XYZ file of C-alpha atoms in Angstrom:
261
model
C 26.079 -57.896 21.288
C 23.293 -60.458 21.047
C 22.018 -62.300 17.981
C 18.253 -62.391 17.580
C 15.443 -62.257 15.022
C 14.385 -58.647 14.567
C 12.783 -56.245 12.110
C 14.520 -53.067 10.968
C 13.046 -49.982 9.271
C 14.783 -47.292 7.242
C 13.063 -44.150 5.985
C 14.312 -41.204 3.957
C 12.919 -37.983 2.510
C 12.785 -38.098 -1.287
C 14.948 -35.486 -3.007
C 16.205 -34.007 0.252
C 19.144 -32.267 -1.436
C 16.807 -30.228 -3.650
C 14.492 -29.807 -0.692
C 17.258 -28.330 1.478
C 18.375 -25.900 -1.246
C 15.009 -24.153 -1.110
C 15.229 -23.242 2.576
C 17.636 -21.259 4.747
C 19.389 -23.308 7.473
C 17.137 -22.138 10.307
C 13.961 -23.073 8.433
C 15.465 -26.378 7.297
C 16.169 -27.241 10.932
C 12.557 -26.395 11.826
C 11.269 -28.604 8.981
C 13.448 -31.532 10.063
C 12.475 -31.154 13.715
C 8.768 -31.162 12.826
C 9.158 -34.099 10.435
C 11.344 -36.218 12.719
C 9.084 -35.542 15.709
C 6.006 -36.699 13.783
C 7.655 -39.864 12.505
C 9.278 -40.700 15.838
C 5.886 -40.418 17.514
C 4.513 -42.995 15.052
C 7.446 -45.361 15.633
C 7.127 -45.145 19.405
C 3.380 -45.759 19.250
C 4.248 -49.196 17.839
C 7.022 -49.791 20.392
C 9.861 -49.340 17.937
C 13.348 -48.383 19.090
C 14.898 -45.361 17.367
C 18.425 -46.350 16.417
C 19.541 -43.035 14.941
C 18.751 -40.060 12.748
C 21.083 -39.626 9.785
C 20.206 -36.174 8.527
C 16.667 -36.664 7.224
C 16.883 -40.469 7.440
C 15.482 -42.544 10.303
C 16.649 -46.007 11.383
C 14.512 -47.968 13.844
C 14.132 -51.575 14.952
C 11.801 -53.919 16.829
C 12.289 -56.818 19.281
C 15.074 -55.203 21.319
C 15.547 -54.231 24.055
C 11.889 -55.191 24.675
C 10.791 -58.642 23.432
C 8.059 -58.332 20.797
C 6.896 -61.545 19.165
C 4.924 -59.540 16.586
C 7.844 -57.294 15.592
C 7.290 -57.735 11.838
C 3.621 -56.585 11.695
C 4.441 -53.751 14.101
C 7.149 -52.478 11.761
C 4.910 -52.811 8.687
C 2.065 -50.927 10.388
C 4.561 -48.265 11.418
C 5.606 -47.809 7.780
C 1.949 -47.513 6.722
C 1.218 -45.016 9.498
C 4.300 -42.958 8.607
C 2.982 -42.582 5.060
C -0.506 -41.844 6.379
C 0.874 -39.047 8.576
C 2.304 -37.133 5.614
C -0.853 -35.378 4.289
C -1.522 -33.592 7.575
C 2.179 -32.765 7.987
C 2.383 -31.404 4.447
C -0.729 -29.312 5.018
C 1.022 -27.640 7.945
C 4.190 -27.220 5.858
C 2.260 -25.624 2.977
C 0.766 -23.076 5.361
C 4.308 -21.972 6.191
C 5.491 -21.992 2.591
C 7.620 -25.112 3.041
C 8.024 -27.781 0.313
C 6.020 -31.002 0.314
C 7.645 -34.033 1.927
C 7.577 -37.499 0.355
C 9.325 -40.466 1.901
C 10.461 -43.990 1.066
C 10.462 -46.756 3.687
C 12.257 -50.110 3.648
C 11.474 -52.913 6.124
C 13.335 -56.201 6.561
C 13.139 -59.057 9.041
C 15.998 -61.416 9.874
C 18.842 -62.365 12.188
C 20.673 -59.315 13.515
C 23.309 -58.522 16.104
C 22.051 -55.999 18.654
C 23.855 -54.321 21.508
C 26.281 -51.577 22.489
C 28.712 -51.173 19.610
C 31.221 -48.566 18.542
C 34.703 -47.548 19.611
C 36.608 -46.917 22.832
C 35.519 -43.277 22.492
C 31.822 -43.660 21.776
C 29.297 -46.492 21.967
C 25.698 -46.728 20.779
C 22.917 -49.273 21.127
C 22.381 -50.436 17.561
C 21.846 -53.370 15.195
C 24.222 -54.760 12.612
C 24.250 -57.549 10.038
C 23.314 -58.509 6.505
C 19.595 -58.223 7.258
C 20.123 -54.619 8.382
C 22.002 -53.742 5.193
C 19.205 -55.211 3.091
C 16.649 -53.044 4.862
C 18.679 -49.982 3.929
C 18.931 -51.091 0.289
C 15.137 -51.552 0.142
C 14.522 -47.978 1.186
C 16.854 -46.825 -1.574
C 15.006 -48.629 -4.366
C 11.456 -47.604 -3.416
C 11.845 -44.629 -5.766
C 12.684 -46.949 -8.678
C 9.208 -48.484 -8.424
C 7.337 -45.355 -7.404
C 6.115 -46.990 -4.187
C 6.259 -45.644 -0.656
C 7.136 -48.882 1.141
C 9.018 -52.070 0.286
C 9.388 -55.162 2.483
C 11.071 -58.527 1.997
C 9.816 -62.109 1.902
C 10.916 -62.839 5.521
C 8.834 -59.874 6.697
C 5.817 -61.079 4.705
C 6.242 -64.607 6.128
C 6.329 -63.225 9.685
C 3.341 -60.904 9.205
C -0.077 -62.544 9.092
C -1.849 -59.260 9.804
C -1.246 -57.348 6.563
C -1.872 -58.019 2.883
C 0.953 -57.560 0.385
C 1.440 -57.203 -3.351
C 4.592 -58.718 -4.810
C 6.553 -56.080 -6.708
C 9.634 -57.849 -8.057
C 12.479 -60.297 -7.564
C 15.723 -58.373 -7.236
C 19.383 -58.710 -6.428
C 20.490 -55.548 -4.677
C 24.026 -54.194 -4.751
C 26.306 -56.104 -2.409
C 24.177 -59.282 -2.300
C 24.385 -62.410 -4.413
C 21.069 -63.986 -3.397
C 17.897 -62.629 -5.054
C 15.111 -61.461 -2.777
C 11.397 -61.060 -3.373
C 10.115 -57.590 -2.520
C 6.537 -56.604 -1.667
C 4.393 -53.547 -1.105
C 2.051 -53.671 1.916
C -1.464 -52.711 0.826
C -3.292 -52.687 4.155
C -4.679 -54.849 6.932
C -6.017 -58.249 5.894
C -9.169 -57.660 7.913
C -10.023 -54.330 6.324
C -8.840 -54.772 2.756
C -11.539 -54.036 0.198
C -12.264 -56.218 -2.814
C -10.982 -53.616 -5.295
C -7.504 -53.595 -3.712
C -7.364 -57.389 -3.814
C -8.383 -57.407 -7.482
C -5.646 -54.920 -8.356
C -3.043 -56.994 -6.509
C -4.217 -60.184 -8.245
C -4.204 -58.472 -11.644
C -0.661 -57.215 -11.123
C 0.425 -60.701 -10.028
C -1.020 -62.073 -13.283
C 0.864 -59.452 -15.319
C 4.112 -60.325 -13.536
C 3.549 -64.049 -14.132
C 3.284 -63.397 -17.876
C 6.374 -61.177 -17.671
C 8.498 -63.879 -16.024
C 7.367 -66.398 -18.673
C 8.467 -63.878 -21.348
C 4.878 -63.651 -22.596
C 5.367 -60.018 -23.499
C 2.050 -59.406 -25.281
C -0.041 -60.834 -22.441
C 2.026 -58.993 -19.816
C 1.724 -55.718 -21.711
C -2.045 -56.076 -22.126
C -2.482 -56.786 -18.414
C -0.344 -53.805 -17.440
C -2.142 -51.450 -19.833
C -5.475 -52.562 -18.357
C -4.154 -51.750 -14.882
C -2.798 -48.402 -16.055
C -6.198 -47.505 -17.515
C -7.699 -47.899 -14.039
C -5.003 -45.892 -12.234
C -1.639 -44.723 -13.592
C 1.342 -45.805 -11.498
C 5.107 -45.524 -12.124
C 5.262 -49.236 -11.269
C 3.276 -50.165 -14.385
C 5.374 -47.879 -16.589
C 8.544 -49.491 -15.235
C 7.409 -52.950 -16.351
C 6.184 -51.640 -19.699
C 9.638 -50.142 -20.282
C 11.273 -53.464 -19.394
C 8.993 -55.292 -21.825
C 9.876 -52.839 -24.612
C 13.556 -53.378 -23.866
C 13.296 -57.170 -23.883
C 11.455 -57.115 -27.191
C 14.461 -55.322 -28.692
C 17.047 -57.355 -26.778
C 15.614 -60.690 -25.565
C 16.965 -61.969 -22.227
C 19.284 -65.018 -22.157
C 17.795 -68.549 -22.045
C 18.536 -68.908 -18.321
C 16.811 -65.617 -17.409
C 14.778 -66.022 -14.224
C 13.110 -62.618 -14.073
C 15.445 -61.274 -11.374
C 16.391 -57.606 -11.798
C 19.957 -56.804 -10.747
C 20.712 -53.427 -9.151
C 24.291 -52.266 -9.633
C 23.911 -49.123 -7.530
C 22.576 -48.464 -4.020
């Protein structure tokens, strides 16, 4: 194994258990083959390395075995392109009577151990480490916020190509240190003014939220919701309603703690 700075990506089909119940095994295999082929093509276009398929889940990484200085923006663009590939894929699925596919993607950048790992019976070229585990946790909580992609602060710091909207400060299960999580909203060079205004308005709402200025936070979120309803806004409105009934402790820092994966 070798220790190096890398970026890892995890993706998963939302509600795959219910999805698989609707199809016989032969059709389910055809769906997975079509889906995994499409997503793998996107990953390889950005020089990602496929680590493994875990049922419907995909694990990939950048900056090994080929050196890629821009591994973070490559992984983020891959996540965006994976989401962008879904409409055409779902159109083909609908024509065959197959259910619609929605996915969540988690991306994290950090120090990882990469190399041939396993047992005396079987080895695989893979990555391991705390940064890898965090990437997996991110994918799992995308559904809590109703967003398709979540990335961490280290990924944002290493990516000067894309624009991001901060979503939350969280402590995921198995980690003691809080992490800031973001949603990529597009390329910096091509981002329109409306998207920037929405990101700035949400940042203002979150600033009021962390200061426990519930009325101002609620008003800002309701204004955003009037423009376009998102589960993300409802999540924060529910938190505000909860904190009005049960105020947080004096040392509350706005970090949300996840007790499940």
